[in-house]
Amino acid sequence: MSRLDSHLETALARIGQAGQRRHLRASALSPNGRIVRNGRELVDFSSNDYLGLARHPLLIERAREWTARDGAGSGASRLVTGTSDAHLALEAKIAAFKHTEAALVFASGWQANTAMIPALLTAMPGAAVFCDRLIHASMHAGLAMAGVRQHRFRHNDLDHLEALLADKGVNAPARLILTESVFSMDGDRADMARLCDIAERHDAVLYVDEAHATGVLGPQGRGLCAHVPGRVDVTMGTFSKALGGFGAYVTGSQVLIDYLVNTASGFVFTTAPPPAVLGAIDAALDLIPGMDAERAHLATLGKRLRDGLAALGIDHGASSTQIVPAMVGTEADALALSARLEAAGLLASAIRPPTVPPGTSRLRIALRATHGEADIDALLGAIGGAR
Ligand SMILES: Cc1ncc(COP(=O)(O)O)c(C=O)c1O
């Protein structure tokens, strides 16, 4: 054991005592809403492959074609030799899809948030920052890297946001509001129209993470920012969830993109996304606008699941999307329920602190368009039987 390992063992023991120790387990996504784990096929309620695109033949084929054409790697960072015609064409296609002036691709959503937030705050010295208390860890990490104090408003409580803006924001030279349009662990939505009104009234910049809305919600799957065209300053999202691939985007004005190209460390100092990744994204963007039937099916499944959970007396919070939490309470109860479901052939992972606030451990049920109503009924039956 190295000198370092003894410190790490102690820290891991502490995590274990809190019931928060995690382990990696190998899984393989199947095209039919199933996942294979330990040689067993399980109905998968844990992946974010909402539209079943991760195994779609068009994405696989285009990733293969672009690799054969352009190689396995991109050779350098974007500002050196890593920008290909394919990067620029894809960014133009993303901007057209999102109806914005410009777009920029990042290696991942985590990287995008941790790179953009400090970069933006450098251009807004002294800005007061307001964020929903449930924003994703990558946004919190970006804020920590920027070294700014955040004013957190209660989840989706826009009265609280307004009160904080009126108090803490009024004398600041600039204001930045950060939120998600669909919250990753709760499946509820931000009120985009009211957020835009508030941002405009308080002269605040609005930054929205659409990781879980892109592809699934809004006209042609363009996300919830599409309902408030031109009113959100910075919209980002990932290609790793409903779009079935990997990587992330930011959309907004050309000036925003020019600024990020010059200053966002996680864009400047990293190798450009490779052809396979770009090809899969390109194919997903061809498919997404035409997937209204899949989006409607997801909405129907969501309602069926929420109604069923309510009938079992299980709180599903304010979910109105393809993400449905089944609130259990303690870490131990959530783990036990998840284990019982897995024994019954259903994978619904337990989500525990620090990912969610203490006392709100849950099963985070993620629906896929490849699920059928019978899958939902089987899940409900197993949850009911396990309690
Ligand atoms: C809201 C949100 N933002 C950002 C990310 C990070 O995206 P990525 O997985 O592409 O790094 C995730 C999930 O992973 C997320 O849920």
Short mmCIF file of N, CA and C in Angstrom, two decimals, residues 255-387:
data_model
loop_
_atom_site.label_atom_id
_atom_site.label_comp_id
_atom_site.label_asym_id
_atom_site.label_seq_id
_atom_site.Cartn_x
_atom_site.Cartn_y
_atom_site.Cartn_z
N VAL A 255 -21.02 36.41 -31.14
CA VAL A 255 -20.04 37.01 -30.21
C VAL A 255 -19.75 36.04 -29.06
N LEU A 256 -20.80 35.40 -28.53
CA LEU A 256 -20.62 34.42 -27.45
C LEU A 256 -19.64 33.34 -27.91
N ILE A 257 -19.90 32.80 -29.10
CA ILE A 257 -19.05 31.69 -29.57
C ILE A 257 -17.62 32.18 -29.81
N ASP A 258 -17.46 33.35 -30.40
CA ASP A 258 -16.11 33.89 -30.63
C ASP A 258 -15.37 34.05 -29.30
N TYR A 259 -16.11 34.52 -28.29
CA TYR A 259 -15.50 34.73 -26.97
C TYR A 259 -15.06 33.38 -26.37
N LEU A 260 -15.94 32.37 -26.46
CA LEU A 260 -15.61 31.06 -25.87
C LEU A 260 -14.42 30.42 -26.59
N VAL A 261 -14.36 30.58 -27.91
CA VAL A 261 -13.24 30.02 -28.67
C VAL A 261 -11.92 30.61 -28.16
N ASN A 262 -11.97 31.83 -27.70
CA ASN A 262 -10.75 32.50 -27.23
C ASN A 262 -10.45 32.28 -25.76
N THR A 263 -11.45 31.90 -24.97
CA THR A 263 -11.24 31.95 -23.51
C THR A 263 -11.65 30.70 -22.73
N ALA A 264 -12.50 29.84 -23.28
CA ALA A 264 -13.00 28.71 -22.47
C ALA A 264 -11.92 27.63 -22.41
N SER A 265 -11.31 27.45 -21.23
CA SER A 265 -10.14 26.57 -21.14
C SER A 265 -10.44 25.15 -21.61
N GLY A 266 -11.61 24.64 -21.27
CA GLY A 266 -11.97 23.28 -21.66
C GLY A 266 -12.30 23.15 -23.13
N PHE A 267 -12.26 24.25 -23.86
CA PHE A 267 -12.34 24.20 -25.32
C PHE A 267 -10.95 24.39 -25.92
N VAL A 268 -10.22 25.37 -25.37
CA VAL A 268 -8.93 25.76 -25.97
C VAL A 268 -7.87 24.67 -25.76
N PHE A 269 -7.85 24.11 -24.52
CA PHE A 269 -6.73 23.24 -24.15
C PHE A 269 -7.11 21.77 -24.16
N THR A 270 -7.88 21.35 -25.14
CA THR A 270 -8.23 19.93 -25.23
C THR A 270 -8.32 19.55 -26.70
N THR A 271 -8.12 18.27 -26.96
CA THR A 271 -8.14 17.79 -28.35
C THR A 271 -9.55 17.83 -28.91
N ALA A 272 -9.66 18.19 -30.17
CA ALA A 272 -10.95 18.32 -30.83
C ALA A 272 -11.69 16.97 -30.87
N PRO A 273 -13.02 16.98 -30.75
CA PRO A 273 -13.77 15.72 -30.84
C PRO A 273 -13.48 15.01 -32.17
N PRO A 274 -13.33 13.69 -32.12
CA PRO A 274 -12.93 12.94 -33.31
C PRO A 274 -14.09 12.64 -34.27
N PRO A 275 -13.75 12.21 -35.49
CA PRO A 275 -14.76 12.00 -36.53
C PRO A 275 -15.91 11.06 -36.13
N ALA A 276 -15.63 10.00 -35.39
CA ALA A 276 -16.71 9.07 -35.04
C ALA A 276 -17.78 9.79 -34.21
N VAL A 277 -17.31 10.62 -33.27
CA VAL A 277 -18.23 11.36 -32.40
C VAL A 277 -19.05 12.34 -33.24
N LEU A 278 -18.37 13.04 -34.16
CA LEU A 278 -19.08 14.01 -35.00
C LEU A 278 -20.10 13.33 -35.90
N GLY A 279 -19.71 12.19 -36.45
CA GLY A 279 -20.62 11.48 -37.37
C GLY A 279 -21.90 11.04 -36.67
N ALA A 280 -21.75 10.53 -35.45
CA ALA A 280 -22.94 10.09 -34.71
C ALA A 280 -23.85 11.28 -34.40
N ILE A 281 -23.25 12.41 -34.04
CA ILE A 281 -24.06 13.61 -33.75
C ILE A 281 -24.79 14.05 -35.02
N ASP A 282 -24.07 14.05 -36.11
CA ASP A 282 -24.65 14.50 -37.38
C ASP A 282 -25.87 13.65 -37.76
N ALA A 283 -25.74 12.35 -37.56
CA ALA A 283 -26.86 11.45 -37.89
C ALA A 283 -28.03 11.69 -36.93
N ALA A 284 -27.73 11.88 -35.64
CA ALA A 284 -28.81 12.11 -34.67
C ALA A 284 -29.57 13.39 -35.03
N LEU A 285 -28.84 14.41 -35.47
CA LEU A 285 -29.52 15.67 -35.84
C LEU A 285 -30.41 15.49 -37.06
N ASP A 286 -30.08 14.53 -37.92
CA ASP A 286 -30.97 14.24 -39.05
C ASP A 286 -32.26 13.56 -38.58
N LEU A 287 -32.15 12.75 -37.53
CA LEU A 287 -33.30 11.96 -37.09
C LEU A 287 -34.23 12.72 -36.14
N ILE A 288 -33.64 13.48 -35.23
CA ILE A 288 -34.40 14.06 -34.11
C ILE A 288 -35.65 14.85 -34.53
N PRO A 289 -35.56 15.76 -35.51
CA PRO A 289 -36.76 16.56 -35.81
C PRO A 289 -37.96 15.69 -36.22
N GLY A 290 -37.71 14.52 -36.79
CA GLY A 290 -38.79 13.66 -37.27
C GLY A 290 -39.27 12.65 -36.23
N MET A 291 -38.88 12.80 -34.97
CA MET A 291 -39.21 11.77 -33.98
C MET A 291 -40.36 12.18 -33.07
N ASP A 292 -41.35 12.88 -33.63
CA ASP A 292 -42.50 13.31 -32.81
C ASP A 292 -43.25 12.11 -32.23
N ALA A 293 -43.35 11.02 -32.98
CA ALA A 293 -44.09 9.85 -32.47
C ALA A 293 -43.39 9.30 -31.23
N GLU A 294 -42.07 9.23 -31.28
CA GLU A 294 -41.32 8.72 -30.11
C GLU A 294 -41.48 9.67 -28.92
N ARG A 295 -41.46 10.98 -29.21
CA ARG A 295 -41.63 11.95 -28.11
C ARG A 295 -43.02 11.81 -27.48
N ALA A 296 -44.03 11.62 -28.32
CA ALA A 296 -45.39 11.47 -27.79
C ALA A 296 -45.50 10.17 -26.97
N HIS A 297 -44.84 9.12 -27.45
CA HIS A 297 -44.87 7.85 -26.73
C HIS A 297 -44.22 8.00 -25.35
N LEU A 298 -43.10 8.71 -25.31
CA LEU A 298 -42.42 8.94 -24.02
C LEU A 298 -43.35 9.68 -23.06
N ALA A 299 -44.09 10.67 -23.60
CA ALA A 299 -45.00 11.44 -22.75
C ALA A 299 -46.10 10.53 -22.19
N THR A 300 -46.61 9.64 -23.04
CA THR A 300 -47.67 8.71 -22.59
C THR A 300 -47.13 7.77 -21.51
N LEU A 301 -45.92 7.26 -21.73
CA LEU A 301 -45.32 6.36 -20.73
C LEU A 301 -45.10 7.08 -19.40
N GLY A 302 -44.67 8.35 -19.49
CA GLY A 302 -44.41 9.12 -18.28
C GLY A 302 -45.68 9.27 -17.46
N LYS A 303 -46.77 9.56 -18.14
CA LYS A 303 -48.05 9.75 -17.43
C LYS A 303 -48.47 8.44 -16.78
N ARG A 304 -48.36 7.36 -17.52
CA ARG A 304 -48.75 6.04 -16.98
C ARG A 304 -47.95 5.71 -15.72
N LEU A 305 -46.66 5.99 -15.79
CA LEU A 305 -45.80 5.69 -14.64
C LEU A 305 -46.17 6.56 -13.44
N ARG A 306 -46.35 7.86 -13.69
CA ARG A 306 -46.68 8.76 -12.57
C ARG A 306 -48.02 8.39 -11.94
N ASP A 307 -49.01 8.09 -12.78
CA ASP A 307 -50.32 7.68 -12.25
C ASP A 307 -50.17 6.42 -11.40
N GLY A 308 -49.38 5.48 -11.91
CA GLY A 308 -49.20 4.21 -11.19
C GLY A 308 -48.48 4.41 -9.86
N LEU A 309 -47.45 5.26 -9.85
CA LEU A 309 -46.73 5.52 -8.60
C LEU A 309 -47.66 6.18 -7.59
N ALA A 310 -48.46 7.14 -8.09
CA ALA A 310 -49.39 7.84 -7.18
C ALA A 310 -50.36 6.82 -6.58
N ALA A 311 -50.83 5.88 -7.40
CA ALA A 311 -51.76 4.87 -6.89
C ALA A 311 -51.10 4.01 -5.81
N LEU A 312 -49.79 3.85 -5.91
CA LEU A 312 -49.07 3.08 -4.88
C LEU A 312 -48.69 3.94 -3.67
N GLY A 313 -49.04 5.23 -3.75
CA GLY A 313 -48.71 6.14 -2.63
C GLY A 313 -47.26 6.58 -2.64
N ILE A 314 -46.63 6.52 -3.81
CA ILE A 314 -45.21 6.90 -3.89
C ILE A 314 -45.08 8.28 -4.53
N ASP A 315 -44.37 9.15 -3.84
CA ASP A 315 -44.18 10.53 -4.29
C ASP A 315 -43.29 10.55 -5.53
N HIS A 316 -43.75 11.23 -6.60
CA HIS A 316 -42.90 11.39 -7.78
C HIS A 316 -42.56 12.86 -8.01
N GLY A 317 -42.66 13.64 -6.95
CA GLY A 317 -42.28 15.05 -7.03
C GLY A 317 -43.10 15.78 -8.08
N ALA A 318 -42.44 16.70 -8.79
CA ALA A 318 -43.14 17.51 -9.80
C ALA A 318 -42.78 17.06 -11.21
N SER A 319 -42.34 15.81 -11.34
CA SER A 319 -41.94 15.31 -12.66
C SER A 319 -43.05 15.50 -13.69
N SER A 320 -42.66 15.97 -14.89
CA SER A 320 -43.63 16.03 -16.00
C SER A 320 -42.96 15.61 -17.29
N THR A 321 -41.90 14.81 -17.18
CA THR A 321 -41.10 14.46 -18.36
C THR A 321 -40.79 12.96 -18.36
N GLN A 322 -39.78 12.61 -19.15
CA GLN A 322 -39.35 11.21 -19.25
C GLN A 322 -38.51 10.76 -18.06
N ILE A 323 -38.23 11.69 -17.16
CA ILE A 323 -37.49 11.34 -15.93
C ILE A 323 -38.49 11.38 -14.77
N VAL A 324 -38.62 10.26 -14.08
CA VAL A 324 -39.62 10.18 -13.01
C VAL A 324 -38.93 9.65 -11.74
N PRO A 325 -38.83 10.47 -10.71
CA PRO A 325 -38.25 9.95 -9.46
C PRO A 325 -39.31 9.21 -8.64
N ALA A 326 -38.91 8.09 -8.07
CA ALA A 326 -39.78 7.43 -7.09
C ALA A 326 -39.09 7.65 -5.75
N MET A 327 -39.61 8.60 -4.99
CA MET A 327 -38.94 9.03 -3.75
C MET A 327 -39.07 7.94 -2.70
N VAL A 328 -37.94 7.56 -2.14
CA VAL A 328 -37.94 6.48 -1.15
C VAL A 328 -37.54 7.01 0.22
N GLY A 329 -36.52 7.89 0.27
CA GLY A 329 -36.15 8.50 1.54
C GLY A 329 -34.71 8.24 1.93
N THR A 330 -34.46 7.08 2.56
CA THR A 330 -33.09 6.83 3.03
C THR A 330 -32.29 6.12 1.94
N GLU A 331 -30.97 6.25 2.07
CA GLU A 331 -30.06 5.56 1.15
C GLU A 331 -30.33 4.06 1.16
N ALA A 332 -30.46 3.51 2.39
CA ALA A 332 -30.61 2.06 2.53
C ALA A 332 -31.90 1.58 1.87
N ASP A 333 -33.00 2.31 2.05
CA ASP A 333 -34.27 1.91 1.45
C ASP A 333 -34.20 1.96 -0.07
N ALA A 334 -33.55 3.01 -0.59
CA ALA A 334 -33.46 3.14 -2.05
C ALA A 334 -32.61 2.00 -2.63
N LEU A 335 -31.51 1.68 -1.94
CA LEU A 335 -30.65 0.59 -2.43
C LEU A 335 -31.38 -0.74 -2.36
N ALA A 336 -32.13 -0.95 -1.28
CA ALA A 336 -32.84 -2.23 -1.11
C ALA A 336 -33.91 -2.39 -2.19
N LEU A 337 -34.66 -1.31 -2.47
CA LEU A 337 -35.70 -1.41 -3.49
C LEU A 337 -35.07 -1.66 -4.87
N SER A 338 -34.00 -0.94 -5.16
CA SER A 338 -33.34 -1.12 -6.44
C SER A 338 -32.85 -2.57 -6.59
N ALA A 339 -32.30 -3.13 -5.52
CA ALA A 339 -31.80 -4.51 -5.57
C ALA A 339 -32.95 -5.50 -5.79
N ARG A 340 -34.10 -5.24 -5.14
CA ARG A 340 -35.24 -6.15 -5.32
C ARG A 340 -35.75 -6.09 -6.76
N LEU A 341 -35.75 -4.89 -7.33
CA LEU A 341 -36.19 -4.75 -8.72
C LEU A 341 -35.23 -5.48 -9.66
N GLU A 342 -33.93 -5.32 -9.37
CA GLU A 342 -32.95 -5.98 -10.24
C GLU A 342 -33.13 -7.49 -10.20
N ALA A 343 -33.43 -8.01 -9.03
CA ALA A 343 -33.67 -9.45 -8.93
C ALA A 343 -34.88 -9.85 -9.78
N ALA A 344 -35.80 -8.90 -9.96
CA ALA A 344 -37.00 -9.18 -10.77
C ALA A 344 -36.79 -8.83 -12.25
N GLY A 345 -35.54 -8.48 -12.64
CA GLY A 345 -35.26 -8.23 -14.05
C GLY A 345 -35.46 -6.79 -14.49
N LEU A 346 -35.45 -5.85 -13.54
CA LEU A 346 -35.71 -4.44 -13.86
C LEU A 346 -34.59 -3.59 -13.28
N LEU A 347 -33.98 -2.76 -14.10
CA LEU A 347 -32.87 -1.93 -13.61
C LEU A 347 -33.33 -0.50 -13.40
N ALA A 348 -33.44 -0.09 -12.15
CA ALA A 348 -33.78 1.30 -11.80
C ALA A 348 -32.84 1.69 -10.68
N SER A 349 -31.82 2.46 -11.04
CA SER A 349 -30.74 2.70 -10.08
C SER A 349 -31.17 3.61 -8.94
N ALA A 350 -30.62 3.34 -7.77
CA ALA A 350 -30.85 4.20 -6.61
C ALA A 350 -29.95 5.41 -6.72
N ILE A 351 -30.51 6.59 -6.52
CA ILE A 351 -29.73 7.82 -6.54
C ILE A 351 -29.72 8.37 -5.11
N ARG A 352 -28.52 8.61 -4.62
CA ARG A 352 -28.36 8.97 -3.21
C ARG A 352 -27.57 10.26 -3.06
N PRO A 353 -27.55 10.84 -1.85
CA PRO A 353 -26.66 11.97 -1.62
C PRO A 353 -25.21 11.53 -1.90
N PRO A 354 -24.30 12.34 -2.41
CA PRO A 354 -24.49 13.78 -2.59
C PRO A 354 -25.15 14.17 -3.91
N THR A 355 -25.55 13.18 -4.73
CA THR A 355 -26.17 13.54 -6.01
C THR A 355 -27.50 14.25 -5.77
N VAL A 356 -28.25 13.80 -4.75
CA VAL A 356 -29.52 14.45 -4.40
C VAL A 356 -29.45 14.84 -2.93
N PRO A 357 -30.31 15.79 -2.48
CA PRO A 357 -30.24 16.22 -1.09
C PRO A 357 -30.53 15.08 -0.11
N PRO A 358 -29.92 15.14 1.09
CA PRO A 358 -30.17 14.11 2.11
C PRO A 358 -31.67 13.92 2.35
N GLY A 359 -32.06 12.66 2.56
CA GLY A 359 -33.47 12.36 2.84
C GLY A 359 -34.32 12.23 1.59
N THR A 360 -33.71 12.43 0.39
CA THR A 360 -34.51 12.31 -0.84
C THR A 360 -33.94 11.22 -1.75
N SER A 361 -33.31 10.22 -1.15
CA SER A 361 -32.83 9.10 -1.97
C SER A 361 -34.01 8.53 -2.73
N ARG A 362 -33.73 8.09 -3.93
CA ARG A 362 -34.84 7.73 -4.83
C ARG A 362 -34.39 6.71 -5.86
N LEU A 363 -35.38 6.15 -6.53
CA LEU A 363 -35.09 5.50 -7.80
C LEU A 363 -35.29 6.58 -8.84
N ARG A 364 -34.29 6.80 -9.67
CA ARG A 364 -34.47 7.74 -10.78
C ARG A 364 -34.85 6.89 -11.99
N ILE A 365 -36.11 6.98 -12.38
CA ILE A 365 -36.61 6.15 -13.46
C ILE A 365 -36.54 6.96 -14.75
N ALA A 366 -35.72 6.48 -15.68
CA ALA A 366 -35.55 7.17 -16.96
C ALA A 366 -36.24 6.33 -18.04
N LEU A 367 -37.22 6.93 -18.70
CA LEU A 367 -37.97 6.19 -19.71
C LEU A 367 -37.28 6.27 -21.06
N ARG A 368 -37.47 5.22 -21.84
CA ARG A 368 -36.92 5.18 -23.20
C ARG A 368 -38.06 4.91 -24.16
N ALA A 369 -37.97 5.53 -25.33
CA ALA A 369 -39.04 5.37 -26.32
C ALA A 369 -39.17 3.91 -26.74
N THR A 370 -38.14 3.14 -26.46
CA THR A 370 -38.17 1.71 -26.80
C THR A 370 -38.89 0.89 -25.72
N HIS A 371 -39.32 1.52 -24.64
CA HIS A 371 -40.16 0.81 -23.66
C HIS A 371 -41.59 0.70 -24.18
N GLY A 372 -42.27 -0.33 -23.72
CA GLY A 372 -43.69 -0.46 -24.00
C GLY A 372 -44.49 -0.25 -22.71
N GLU A 373 -45.81 -0.16 -22.86
CA GLU A 373 -46.64 0.03 -21.67
C GLU A 373 -46.50 -1.15 -20.71
N ALA A 374 -46.27 -2.34 -21.29
CA ALA A 374 -46.13 -3.54 -20.44
C ALA A 374 -44.89 -3.41 -19.55
N ASP A 375 -43.84 -2.72 -20.05
CA ASP A 375 -42.63 -2.52 -19.24
C ASP A 375 -42.96 -1.65 -18.01
N ILE A 376 -43.77 -0.61 -18.25
CA ILE A 376 -44.14 0.28 -17.14
C ILE A 376 -44.96 -0.50 -16.11
N ASP A 377 -45.91 -1.31 -16.62
CA ASP A 377 -46.77 -2.07 -15.71
C ASP A 377 -45.94 -3.08 -14.91
N ALA A 378 -44.95 -3.67 -15.58
CA ALA A 378 -44.09 -4.63 -14.87
C ALA A 378 -43.31 -3.92 -13.77
N LEU A 379 -42.83 -2.72 -14.07
CA LEU A 379 -42.07 -1.96 -13.06
C LEU A 379 -42.97 -1.61 -11.88
N LEU A 380 -44.16 -1.13 -12.19
CA LEU A 380 -45.09 -0.74 -11.12
C LEU A 380 -45.45 -1.95 -10.27
N GLY A 381 -45.68 -3.07 -10.94
CA GLY A 381 -46.05 -4.29 -10.21
C GLY A 381 -44.92 -4.70 -9.27
N ALA A 382 -43.68 -4.60 -9.78
CA ALA A 382 -42.55 -5.01 -8.94
C ALA A 382 -42.34 -4.04 -7.79
N ILE A 383 -42.51 -2.74 -8.03
CA ILE A 383 -42.36 -1.77 -6.93
C ILE A 383 -43.44 -2.03 -5.87
N GLY A 384 -44.66 -2.21 -6.35
CA GLY A 384 -45.77 -2.47 -5.41
C GLY A 384 -45.52 -3.73 -4.60
N GLY A 385 -45.02 -4.78 -5.26
CA GLY A 385 -44.79 -6.05 -4.59
C GLY A 385 -43.65 -6.00 -3.61
N ALA A 386 -42.70 -5.06 -3.85
CA ALA A 386 -41.50 -5.02 -3.02
C ALA A 386 -41.69 -4.21 -1.75
N ARG A 387 -42.81 -3.53 -1.60
CA ARG A 387 -42.96 -2.60 -0.46
C ARG A 387 -43.80 -3.20 0.66
#
